[in-house]
Structures are given as C-alpha cells and as structure tokens.
mmCIF file of C-alpha atoms in Angstrom:
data_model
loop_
_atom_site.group_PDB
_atom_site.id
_atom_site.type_symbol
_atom_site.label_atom_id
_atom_site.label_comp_id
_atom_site.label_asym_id
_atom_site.label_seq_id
_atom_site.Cartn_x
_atom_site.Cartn_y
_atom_site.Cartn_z
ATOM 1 C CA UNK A 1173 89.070 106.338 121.510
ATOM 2 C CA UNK A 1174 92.767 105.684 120.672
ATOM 3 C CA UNK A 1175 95.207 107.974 121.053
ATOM 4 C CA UNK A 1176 97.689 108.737 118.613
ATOM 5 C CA UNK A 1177 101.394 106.628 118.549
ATOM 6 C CA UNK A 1178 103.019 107.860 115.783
ATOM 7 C CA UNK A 1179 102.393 111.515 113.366
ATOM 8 C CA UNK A 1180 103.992 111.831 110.119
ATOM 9 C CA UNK A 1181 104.178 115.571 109.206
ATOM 10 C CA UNK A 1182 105.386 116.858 105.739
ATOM 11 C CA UNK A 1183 108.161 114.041 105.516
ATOM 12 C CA UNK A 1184 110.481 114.235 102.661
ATOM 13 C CA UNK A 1185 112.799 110.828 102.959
ATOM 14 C CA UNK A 1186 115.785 110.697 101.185
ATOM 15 C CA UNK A 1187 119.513 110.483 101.442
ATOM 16 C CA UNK A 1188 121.915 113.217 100.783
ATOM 17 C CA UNK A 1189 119.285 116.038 100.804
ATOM 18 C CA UNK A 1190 118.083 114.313 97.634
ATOM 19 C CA UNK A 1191 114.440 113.600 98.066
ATOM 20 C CA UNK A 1192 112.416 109.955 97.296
ATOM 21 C CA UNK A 1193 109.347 110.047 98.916
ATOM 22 C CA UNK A 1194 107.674 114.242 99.313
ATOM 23 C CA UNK A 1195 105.539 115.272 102.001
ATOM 24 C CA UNK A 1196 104.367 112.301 103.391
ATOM 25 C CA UNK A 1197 101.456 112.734 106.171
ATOM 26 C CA UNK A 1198 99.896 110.063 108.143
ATOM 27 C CA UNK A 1199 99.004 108.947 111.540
ATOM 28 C CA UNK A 1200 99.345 105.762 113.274
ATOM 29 C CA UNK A 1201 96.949 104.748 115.949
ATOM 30 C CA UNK A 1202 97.888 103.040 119.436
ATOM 31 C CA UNK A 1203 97.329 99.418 118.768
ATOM 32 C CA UNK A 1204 96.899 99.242 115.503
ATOM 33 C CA UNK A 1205 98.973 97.117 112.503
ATOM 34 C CA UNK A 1206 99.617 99.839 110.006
ATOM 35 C CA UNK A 1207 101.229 98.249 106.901
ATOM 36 C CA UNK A 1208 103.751 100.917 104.400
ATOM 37 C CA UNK A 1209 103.741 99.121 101.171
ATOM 38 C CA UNK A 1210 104.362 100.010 97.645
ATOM 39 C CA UNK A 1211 106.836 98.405 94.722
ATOM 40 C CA UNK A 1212 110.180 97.674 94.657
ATOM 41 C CA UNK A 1213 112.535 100.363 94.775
ATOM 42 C CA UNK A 1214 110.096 102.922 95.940
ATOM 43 C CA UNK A 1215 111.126 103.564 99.278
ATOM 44 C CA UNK A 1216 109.671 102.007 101.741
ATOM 45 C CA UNK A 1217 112.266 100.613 104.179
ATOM 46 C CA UNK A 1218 113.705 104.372 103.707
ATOM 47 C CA UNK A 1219 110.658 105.983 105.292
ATOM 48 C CA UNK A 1220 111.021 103.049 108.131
ATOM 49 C CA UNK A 1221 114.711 104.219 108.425
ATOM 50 C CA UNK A 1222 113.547 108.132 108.740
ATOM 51 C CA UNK A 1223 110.417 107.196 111.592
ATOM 52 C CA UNK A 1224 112.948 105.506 113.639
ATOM 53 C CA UNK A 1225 115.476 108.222 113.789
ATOM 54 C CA UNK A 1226 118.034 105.980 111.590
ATOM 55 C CA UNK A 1227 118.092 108.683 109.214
ATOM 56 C CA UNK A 1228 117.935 112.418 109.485
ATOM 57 C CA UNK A 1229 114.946 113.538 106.918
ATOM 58 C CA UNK A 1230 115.050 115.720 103.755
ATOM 59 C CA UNK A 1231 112.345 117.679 105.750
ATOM 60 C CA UNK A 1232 109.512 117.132 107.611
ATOM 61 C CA UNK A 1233 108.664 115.290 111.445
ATOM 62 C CA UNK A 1234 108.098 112.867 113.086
ATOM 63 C CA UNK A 1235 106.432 112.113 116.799
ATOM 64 C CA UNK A 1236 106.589 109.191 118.636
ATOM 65 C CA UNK A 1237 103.953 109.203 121.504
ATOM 66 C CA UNK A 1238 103.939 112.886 121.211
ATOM 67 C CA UNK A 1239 108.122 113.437 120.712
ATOM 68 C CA UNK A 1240 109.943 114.854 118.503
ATOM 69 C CA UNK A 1241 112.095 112.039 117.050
ATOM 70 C CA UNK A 1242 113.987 114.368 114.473
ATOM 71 C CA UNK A 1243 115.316 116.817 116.895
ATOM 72 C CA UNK A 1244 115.462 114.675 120.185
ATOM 73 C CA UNK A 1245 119.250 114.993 121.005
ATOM 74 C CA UNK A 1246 121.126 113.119 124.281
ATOM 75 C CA UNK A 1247 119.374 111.520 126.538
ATOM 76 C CA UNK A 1248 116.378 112.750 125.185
ATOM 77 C CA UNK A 1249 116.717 110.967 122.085
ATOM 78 C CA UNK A 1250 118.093 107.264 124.188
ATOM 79 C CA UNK A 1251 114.687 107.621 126.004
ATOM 80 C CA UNK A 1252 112.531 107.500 123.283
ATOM 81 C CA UNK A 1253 114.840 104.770 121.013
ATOM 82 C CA UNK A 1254 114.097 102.963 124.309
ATOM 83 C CA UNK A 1255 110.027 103.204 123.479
ATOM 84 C CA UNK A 1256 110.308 101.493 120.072
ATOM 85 C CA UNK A 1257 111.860 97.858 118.821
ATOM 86 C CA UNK A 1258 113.114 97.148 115.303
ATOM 87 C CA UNK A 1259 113.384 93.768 113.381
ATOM 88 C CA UNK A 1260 115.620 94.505 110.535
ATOM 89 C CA UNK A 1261 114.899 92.497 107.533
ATOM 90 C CA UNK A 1262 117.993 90.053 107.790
ATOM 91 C CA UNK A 1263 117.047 90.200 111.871
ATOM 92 C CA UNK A 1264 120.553 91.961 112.269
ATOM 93 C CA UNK A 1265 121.380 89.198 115.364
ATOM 94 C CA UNK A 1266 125.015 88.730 116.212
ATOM 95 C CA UNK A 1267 126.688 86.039 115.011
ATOM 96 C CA UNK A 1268 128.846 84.839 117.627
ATOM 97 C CA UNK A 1269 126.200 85.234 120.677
ATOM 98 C CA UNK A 1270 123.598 82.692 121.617
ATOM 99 C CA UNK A 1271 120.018 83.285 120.459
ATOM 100 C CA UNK A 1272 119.862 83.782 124.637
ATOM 101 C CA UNK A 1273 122.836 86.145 124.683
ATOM 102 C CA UNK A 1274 121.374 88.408 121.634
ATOM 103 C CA UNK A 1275 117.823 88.578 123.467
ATOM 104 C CA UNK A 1276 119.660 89.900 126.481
ATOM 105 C CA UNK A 1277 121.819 92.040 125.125
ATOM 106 C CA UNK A 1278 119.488 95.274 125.296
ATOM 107 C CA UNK A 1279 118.792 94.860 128.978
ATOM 108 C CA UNK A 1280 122.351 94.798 129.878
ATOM 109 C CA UNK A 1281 123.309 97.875 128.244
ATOM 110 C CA UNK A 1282 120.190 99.801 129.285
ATOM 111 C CA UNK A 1283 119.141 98.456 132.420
ATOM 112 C CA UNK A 1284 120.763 97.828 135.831
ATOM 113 C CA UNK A 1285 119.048 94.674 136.242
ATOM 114 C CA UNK A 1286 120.905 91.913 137.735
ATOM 115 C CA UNK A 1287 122.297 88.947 135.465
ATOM 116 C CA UNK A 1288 119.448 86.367 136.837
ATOM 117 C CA UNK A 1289 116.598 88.654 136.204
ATOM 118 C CA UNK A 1290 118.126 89.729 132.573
ATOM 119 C CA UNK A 1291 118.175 86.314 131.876
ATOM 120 C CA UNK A 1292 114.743 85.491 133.056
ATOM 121 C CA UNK A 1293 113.159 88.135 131.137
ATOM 122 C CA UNK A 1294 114.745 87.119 127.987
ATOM 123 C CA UNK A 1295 113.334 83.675 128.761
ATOM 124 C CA UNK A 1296 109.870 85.147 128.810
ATOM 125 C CA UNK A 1297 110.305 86.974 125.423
ATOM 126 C CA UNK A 1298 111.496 83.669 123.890
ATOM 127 C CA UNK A 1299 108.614 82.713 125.347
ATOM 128 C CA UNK A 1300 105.966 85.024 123.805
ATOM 129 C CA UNK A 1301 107.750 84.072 120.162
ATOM 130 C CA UNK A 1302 107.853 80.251 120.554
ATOM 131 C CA UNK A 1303 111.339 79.789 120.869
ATOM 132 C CA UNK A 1304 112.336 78.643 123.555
ATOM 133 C CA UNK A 1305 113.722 75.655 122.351
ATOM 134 C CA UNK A 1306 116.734 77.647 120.473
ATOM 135 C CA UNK A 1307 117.630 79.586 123.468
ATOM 136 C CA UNK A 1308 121.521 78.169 122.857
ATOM 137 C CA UNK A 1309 121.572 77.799 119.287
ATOM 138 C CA UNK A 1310 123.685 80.526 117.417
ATOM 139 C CA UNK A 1311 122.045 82.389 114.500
ATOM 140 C CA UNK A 1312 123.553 80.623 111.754
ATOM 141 C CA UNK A 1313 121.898 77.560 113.299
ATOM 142 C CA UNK A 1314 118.233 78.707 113.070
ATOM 143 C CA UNK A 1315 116.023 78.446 110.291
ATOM 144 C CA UNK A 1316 114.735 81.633 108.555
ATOM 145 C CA UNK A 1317 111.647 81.989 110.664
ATOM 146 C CA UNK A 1318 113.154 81.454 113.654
ATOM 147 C CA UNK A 1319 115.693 84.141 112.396
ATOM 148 C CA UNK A 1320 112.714 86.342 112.210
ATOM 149 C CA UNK A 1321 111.230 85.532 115.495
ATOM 150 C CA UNK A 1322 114.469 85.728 117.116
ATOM 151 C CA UNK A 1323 114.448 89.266 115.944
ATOM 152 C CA UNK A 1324 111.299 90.207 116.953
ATOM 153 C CA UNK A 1325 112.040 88.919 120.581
ATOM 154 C CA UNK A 1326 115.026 90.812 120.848
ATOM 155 C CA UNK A 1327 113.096 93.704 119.447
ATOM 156 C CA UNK A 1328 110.618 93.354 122.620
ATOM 157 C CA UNK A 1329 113.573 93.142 125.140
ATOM 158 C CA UNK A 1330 112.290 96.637 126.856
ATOM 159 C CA UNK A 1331 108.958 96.215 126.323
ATOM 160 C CA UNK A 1332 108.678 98.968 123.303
ATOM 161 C CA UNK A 1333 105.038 100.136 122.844
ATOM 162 C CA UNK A 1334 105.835 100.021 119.225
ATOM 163 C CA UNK A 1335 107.428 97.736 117.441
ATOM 164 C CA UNK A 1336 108.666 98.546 113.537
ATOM 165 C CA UNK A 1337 109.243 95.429 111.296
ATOM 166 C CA UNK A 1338 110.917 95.579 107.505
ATOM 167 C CA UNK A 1339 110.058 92.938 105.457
ATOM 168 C CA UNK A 1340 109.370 90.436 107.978
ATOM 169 C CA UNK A 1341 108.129 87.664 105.474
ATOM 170 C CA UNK A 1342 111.373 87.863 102.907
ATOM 171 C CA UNK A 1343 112.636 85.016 102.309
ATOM 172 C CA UNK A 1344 110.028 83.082 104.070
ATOM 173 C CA UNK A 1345 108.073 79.846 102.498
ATOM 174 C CA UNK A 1346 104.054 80.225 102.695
ATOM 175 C CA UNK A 1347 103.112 78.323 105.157
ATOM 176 C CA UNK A 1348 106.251 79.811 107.807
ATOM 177 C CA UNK A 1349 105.028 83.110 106.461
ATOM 178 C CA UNK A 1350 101.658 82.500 107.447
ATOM 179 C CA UNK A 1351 102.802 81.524 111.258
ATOM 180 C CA UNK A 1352 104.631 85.063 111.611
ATOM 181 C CA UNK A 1353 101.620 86.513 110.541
ATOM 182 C CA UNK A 1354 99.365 84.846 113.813
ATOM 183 C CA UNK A 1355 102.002 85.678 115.835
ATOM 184 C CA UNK A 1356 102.400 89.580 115.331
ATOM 185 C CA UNK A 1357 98.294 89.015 115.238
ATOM 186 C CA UNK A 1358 98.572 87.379 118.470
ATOM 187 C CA UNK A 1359 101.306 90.093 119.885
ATOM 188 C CA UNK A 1360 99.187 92.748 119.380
ATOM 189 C CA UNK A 1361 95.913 91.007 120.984
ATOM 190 C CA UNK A 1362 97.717 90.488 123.961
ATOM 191 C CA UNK A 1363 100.242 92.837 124.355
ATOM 192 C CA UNK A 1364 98.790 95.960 122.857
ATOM 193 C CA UNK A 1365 101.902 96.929 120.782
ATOM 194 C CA UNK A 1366 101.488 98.949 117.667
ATOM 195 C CA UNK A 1367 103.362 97.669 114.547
ATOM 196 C CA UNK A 1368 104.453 99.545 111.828
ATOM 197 C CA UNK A 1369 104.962 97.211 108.898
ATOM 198 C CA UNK A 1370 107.467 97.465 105.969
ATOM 199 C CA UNK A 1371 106.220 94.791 103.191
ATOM 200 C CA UNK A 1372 104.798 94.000 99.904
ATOM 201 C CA UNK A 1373 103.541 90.325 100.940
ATOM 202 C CA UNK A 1374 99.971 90.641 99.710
ATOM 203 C CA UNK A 1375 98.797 87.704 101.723
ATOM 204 C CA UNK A 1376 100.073 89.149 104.355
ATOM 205 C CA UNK A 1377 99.270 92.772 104.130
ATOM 206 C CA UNK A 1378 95.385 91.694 103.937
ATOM 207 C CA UNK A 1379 95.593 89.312 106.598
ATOM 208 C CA UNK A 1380 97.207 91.296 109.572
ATOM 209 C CA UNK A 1381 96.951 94.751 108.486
ATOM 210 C CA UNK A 1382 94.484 97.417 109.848
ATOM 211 C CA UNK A 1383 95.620 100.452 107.781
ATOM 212 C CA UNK A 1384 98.216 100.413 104.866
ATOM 213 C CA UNK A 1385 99.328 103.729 102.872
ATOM 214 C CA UNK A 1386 100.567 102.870 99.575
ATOM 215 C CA UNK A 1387 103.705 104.695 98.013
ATOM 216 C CA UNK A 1388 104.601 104.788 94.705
ATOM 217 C CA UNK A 1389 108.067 105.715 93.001
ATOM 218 C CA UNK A 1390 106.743 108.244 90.184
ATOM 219 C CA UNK A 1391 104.698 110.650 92.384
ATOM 220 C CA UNK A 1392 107.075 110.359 95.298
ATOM 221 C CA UNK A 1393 103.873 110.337 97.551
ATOM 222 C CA UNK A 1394 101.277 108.679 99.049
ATOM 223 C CA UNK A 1395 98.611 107.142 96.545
ATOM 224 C CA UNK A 1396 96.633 105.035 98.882
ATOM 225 C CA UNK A 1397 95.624 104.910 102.528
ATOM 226 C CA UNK A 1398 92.951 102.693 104.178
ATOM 227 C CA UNK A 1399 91.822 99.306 105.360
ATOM 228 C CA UNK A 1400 93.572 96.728 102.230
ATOM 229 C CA UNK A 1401 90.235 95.167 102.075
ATOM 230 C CA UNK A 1402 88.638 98.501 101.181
ATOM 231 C CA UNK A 1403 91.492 99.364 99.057
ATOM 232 C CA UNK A 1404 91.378 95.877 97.178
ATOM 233 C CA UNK A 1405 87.620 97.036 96.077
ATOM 234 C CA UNK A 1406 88.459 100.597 95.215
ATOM 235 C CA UNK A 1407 88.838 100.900 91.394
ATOM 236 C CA UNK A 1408 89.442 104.567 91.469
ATOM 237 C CA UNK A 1409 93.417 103.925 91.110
ATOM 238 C CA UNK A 1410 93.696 101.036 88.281
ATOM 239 C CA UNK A 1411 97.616 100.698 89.810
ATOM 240 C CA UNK A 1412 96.102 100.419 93.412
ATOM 241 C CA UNK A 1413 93.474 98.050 92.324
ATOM 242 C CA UNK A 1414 95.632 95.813 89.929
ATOM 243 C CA UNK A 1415 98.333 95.624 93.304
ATOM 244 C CA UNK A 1416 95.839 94.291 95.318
ATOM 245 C CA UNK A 1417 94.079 91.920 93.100
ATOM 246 C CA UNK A 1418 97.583 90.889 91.588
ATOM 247 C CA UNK A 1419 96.568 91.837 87.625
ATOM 248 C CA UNK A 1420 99.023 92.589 85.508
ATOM 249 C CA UNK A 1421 99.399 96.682 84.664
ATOM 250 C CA UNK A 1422 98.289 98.275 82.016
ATOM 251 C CA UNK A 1423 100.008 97.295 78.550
ATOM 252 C CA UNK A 1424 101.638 94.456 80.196
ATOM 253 C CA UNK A 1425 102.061 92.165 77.561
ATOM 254 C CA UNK A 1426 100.947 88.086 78.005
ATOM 255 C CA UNK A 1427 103.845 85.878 78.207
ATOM 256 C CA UNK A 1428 103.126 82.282 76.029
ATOM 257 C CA UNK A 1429 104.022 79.420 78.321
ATOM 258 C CA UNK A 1430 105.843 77.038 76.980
ATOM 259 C CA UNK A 1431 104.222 73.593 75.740
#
C-alpha cells in the first residue's frame, strides 16, 4: 500500500485573507501523477502556490510527507522546501547563467559538495531530461521545451520526492507537448517521484494523470476527483462531462464559419 505524500485539509487559497478556492480536501499518494485542473481564472496555480508554502493560506493545512508546511518556520521549513522541486510555468531559469550553471545552482547553496561533484550531478539530471546537448547554451537560446525540461532538471537538483509542475505544456506545440508528457511518465517509472500537476491540457491530463480534482470558479470548491478516464464517462456533472469530452456548455451558441 502507498503511503500518503501530500494531505490537503480544509484549505481556503486566496490572497489578502480574501478567499478563491474554500475548504479544499484531498490526498496525494506516493508515486502517483495527480493532475489540479479546472478553467481559466479559477485558481489553480494559486492552490499550487499555497501547497508549496509560496503563499500563506486563507485557512486550512497542508502536510508534506507528514509536515506541517503552513507553520514550519527556520530550518524546519528549509528542510522540507528541500523535499519538493518546482517548475514554474515560464521555467523561472536565470538569464545570464548557463543551462549548466542554473542546474547547479541549488546544490551550491544547499550542499557542501565540492565544485566537481556539483557539476557531475547536474550532468546526470541533464541527463535524465535529454539535454545534455544544451548544457552551455543560455536560456534565451533554448527552445520552449527545452525551457521546460531545463526546469524540470533544475527542479530535481536535490533529488525532491515530489516534484510540483504549473502548466508545463503552455506554450508548447502538440507533438513537443506530447514528449514532456513520456518524460514525466518515464520520471515517475523510474524514479518514483510524485507529481502534482497544474494544467488544463486535456490530452495531457488523460494521458499522464492518475488522479485529477477538478475546481471550478463559482462554487470555490472541488467538483470532481478521480481517474480522468472515469471522470470523462461520468455524466452526473454536465460541466465535468462537457470539459472532458470538449462540448461546448450549455446555451453556448454555434458560431457559422465563414464560406
């Protein structure tokens, strides 16, 4: 039996004391690829921001491997940022280092490796995203996947158990898409590591996820959680059902293409 990575308890996410999303409750399992997806603008990259202590909730918790990540404090709170990775949609990498240099970064500042080994380890997570070949290229001189994987790497510099992603395919053409799709696939195979999931990439969300919850904006709450496959079949939600079979809502009006 798995064991438990991450609990959601009761999570209001919001800014400002101003509440989005309301009592959110889930539970991520230990290897698993657990997809939060909903429409635009409902919140979903803010709940990401609130699970990795980014943002202090509205209310609510949540544990990491068993921690407390709202009221970890000190060095407390360094240790378990040290047990996650996060790929920011955009990848976040600094301009003026090397794809190399940005991989490496991590270790330096929270390891006392020695240069040589630093350097070899963020060969091997190159490695692990195909990417070796851009080791010295600067960011602005990758393409937009191997922004992405360069992220991810980086992400994996202290081997994290979990590994967060927001809207890894943005931006991304299909068939690019479909290639970061095998290789969180293939980084969870082999590796182990959980991935939480920030998208709305359909293709993508029934082709690597496990488990997905579904938010939506007007409830503020969960309206969906299971397997996508099982939730593209459920017609107890029209909105859940017409999201995953991409119909148009209710009342949506046809739109005449032109002749």
């Amino acid at each position: 039996m798995k064991k438990t990575a991450i609990k959601v308890r009761n999570l209001s996410a919001g800014y400002n004391n101003q509440a989005i999303m309301e009592n959110l409750c889930f539970d991520i399992q230990s290897g698993e690829i657990f997809v939060i997806l909903g429409g635009s603008g409902c919140g979903k990259s803010t709940v990401l921001k609130h699970m990795i202590g980014l943002i202090p909730p509205v209310a609510g918790k949540v544990f990491i491997n068993g921690q407390d990540m709202v009221t970890a404090r000190g060095t407390a709170k360094n240790s378990l940022l040290q047990k996650i990775g996060v790929a920011f949609q955009n990848g976040a990498l600094f301009g003026s280092m090397t794809v190399l240099e940005n991989i490496m970064l991590p270790l330096k500042e929270y390891t006392d490796l020695p240069q040589d080994a630093i350097e070899a380890i963020a060969r091997v997570k190159l490695g692990l995203v195909d990417l070796e070949q851009g080791a010295f290229l600067l960011p602005d001189e990758l393409s937009g996947g191997m922004r992405k994987r360069a992220a991810i790497a980086r992400a994996m510099a202290l081997d994290p158990s979990i590994l967060f992603l927001d809207e890894p395919s943005a931006g991304l053409d299909p068939l690019t898409s479909a290639g970061l799709d095998r290789l969180i696939l293939e980084l969870c195979a082999s590796l182990g590591i959980t991935f939480v999931i920030v998208t709305h990439e359909l293709e993508s969300i029934l082709t690597i996820a496990d488990r997905t919850i579904m938010l939506e904006k007007e409830t503020k709450g969960i309206i969906a959680m299971g397997p996508p496959k099982t939730l593209k079949q459920d017609k107890s939600n029209p909105y859940v059902y017409n999201f995953f079979n991409r119909s148009p809502e209710p009342g949506t009006q046809n739109v005449e293409t032109k002749k």
